[in-house]
Structure formats: structure tokens, C-alpha cells
Amino acid sequence: MDLRTGVLIQLAVAGAVVLVPALRFEGLEVEWNWTLIFASSWLSLVNSIAAFSLLYVMLRKGEASRVSALFYLTVPITALMGFAAFHETLSAAELAGFAITVGGVYLGTR
């Protein structure tokens, strides 16, 4: 499947699924500001389009099991981003868990 077509189909279906509940419970009122524009742009461009594109490229070039092992890095990377951007604290247990996770992903993708 073409990469652009796959991403378009996946995002269109996801949008259609959440449209009805959004209309029912939220309405379509928007208070535009720069924070909303930045957050929406980040979610749309980086978290959706770039992430799906990267996933499909990795699946084409490697084994699915190696690619799927990388999903375990979501939590440690998100926590590190929270630490860097929002000054959240990281406990010793969390850091130890991150090290174990990274080690497991390394062993699983070799």
C-alpha cells in the first residue's frame, strides 16, 4: 500500500469514528489562541502524520516484531519529554524501570 494512502485512510477512519461523539458531547465551539494552534499542529503533524509515516517506513524495512518492540519505549520517552518540558520529577524506581525497558527493547531488536 502506498504510504500516503495508508496514512490518509487510517486518519480518515479515526476522524469519522470520533466525529459523532464529539458533536454529541462537545459541539464545535472553538476558542482560538496560539496555544491551541501550536498543540493542534503538533498533534496533527508530528504525532499523527509523521508517526504513522515513520511506522510504515520502519515496517517496510524491518521485521514487524522488531518494530513493535519499539512501542515499549513510548512511556519512557513521554516521561523524559515531561521532565524536559514541564519539569516533572522522575523517581529512582522510574529510572530503573526505564533502564530495564530500554535493555529489553535492545535485546528484542538485535
C-alpha positions as MATLAB code, in Angstrom:
seq = 'MDLRTGVLIQLAVAGAVVLVPALRFEGLEVEWNWTLIFASSWLSLVNSIAAFSLLYVMLRKGEASRVSALFYLTVPITALMGFAAFHETLSAAELAGFAITVGGVYLGTR';
ca = [
       0.000    0.000    0.000;
       1.193    3.496   -0.741;
       2.383    5.234    2.425;
       0.298    8.371    1.875;
      -2.827    6.360    1.090;
      -2.425    4.213    4.204;
      -1.965    7.217    6.479;
      -4.900    9.042    4.860;
      -7.228    6.058    5.286;
      -6.200    5.453    8.882;
      -6.621    9.106    9.891;
      -9.915    9.484    7.978;
     -11.427    6.447    9.704;
     -10.233    7.661   13.108;
     -11.712   11.098   12.408;
     -15.030    9.609   11.347;
     -15.209    7.466   14.488;
     -14.687   10.399   16.859;
     -16.814   12.914   14.915;
     -20.221   11.701   16.136;
     -19.314   11.576   19.861;
     -17.556   14.940   19.523;
     -20.638   16.531   18.004;
     -22.904   14.928   20.584;
     -20.926   15.754   23.701;
     -18.687   18.693   22.810;
     -20.169   20.706   19.938;
     -17.965   22.602   17.526;
     -17.230   25.757   19.506;
     -13.551   26.693   19.435;
     -11.748   29.458   21.311;
      -8.760   30.129   19.027;
      -5.442   31.062   20.627;
      -1.772   30.366   19.937;
      -1.601   27.552   22.467;
      -4.435   25.710   20.727;
      -2.901   26.272   17.292;
       0.519   25.025   18.445;
      -0.916   21.984   20.224;
      -3.170   21.063   17.298;
      -0.324   21.483   14.813;
       1.975   19.332   16.944;
      -0.642   16.592   17.332;
      -1.574   16.659   13.649;
       1.846   16.904   12.048;
       4.170   15.132   14.469;
       2.029   12.694   16.454;
      -0.211   11.644   13.582;
       1.264   12.122   10.133;
       4.959   11.807   10.988;
       4.438    8.956   13.472;
       2.318    6.872   11.093;
       4.706    7.552    8.215;
       7.700    6.524   10.312;
       5.888    3.387   11.478;
       5.078    2.321    7.915;
       8.605    3.038    6.680;
      10.059    1.001    9.546;
       7.648   -1.866    8.829;
       8.708   -1.897    5.173;
      12.392   -2.006    6.028;
      12.375   -4.349    9.024;
      10.620   -7.159   10.777;
       7.274   -6.428   12.410;
       8.440   -7.896   15.737;
      11.397   -5.514   15.880;
       9.218   -2.539   15.043;
       6.535   -3.498   17.566;
       9.165   -3.780   20.319;
       9.773   -0.034   19.946;
       6.265    0.671   21.269;
       7.583   -0.190   24.733;
       9.678    2.990   24.570;
       6.568    5.195   24.489;
       6.291    5.550   28.275;
       9.970    6.325   28.996;
      10.193    8.829   26.140;
       6.974   10.551   27.196;
       8.214   10.773   30.788;
      11.522   12.241   29.628;
       9.670   14.785   27.490;
       7.571   15.722   30.544;
      10.743   16.079   32.579;
      12.351   18.331   29.977;
       9.319   20.416   29.065;
       7.330   20.585   32.307;
       9.975   19.935   34.992;
       8.210   16.781   36.194;
      10.129   14.667   38.663;
      11.490   11.210   37.920;
      11.946    8.805   40.818;
      14.691    6.221   41.118;
      12.141    3.444   40.546;
      11.002    5.087   37.317;
      14.567    5.468   36.075;
      15.270    1.829   36.921;
      12.119    0.799   35.053;
      13.185    2.874   32.062;
      16.610    1.204   32.059;
      15.031   -2.258   32.177;
      12.638   -1.319   29.370;
      15.388    0.087   27.173;
      17.508   -3.006   27.815;
      14.602   -5.271   26.896;
      13.935   -3.346   23.696;
      17.621   -3.503   22.819;
      17.674   -7.280   23.299;
      14.406   -7.676   21.390;
      15.564   -5.704   18.368;
      19.043   -7.160   17.918;
];
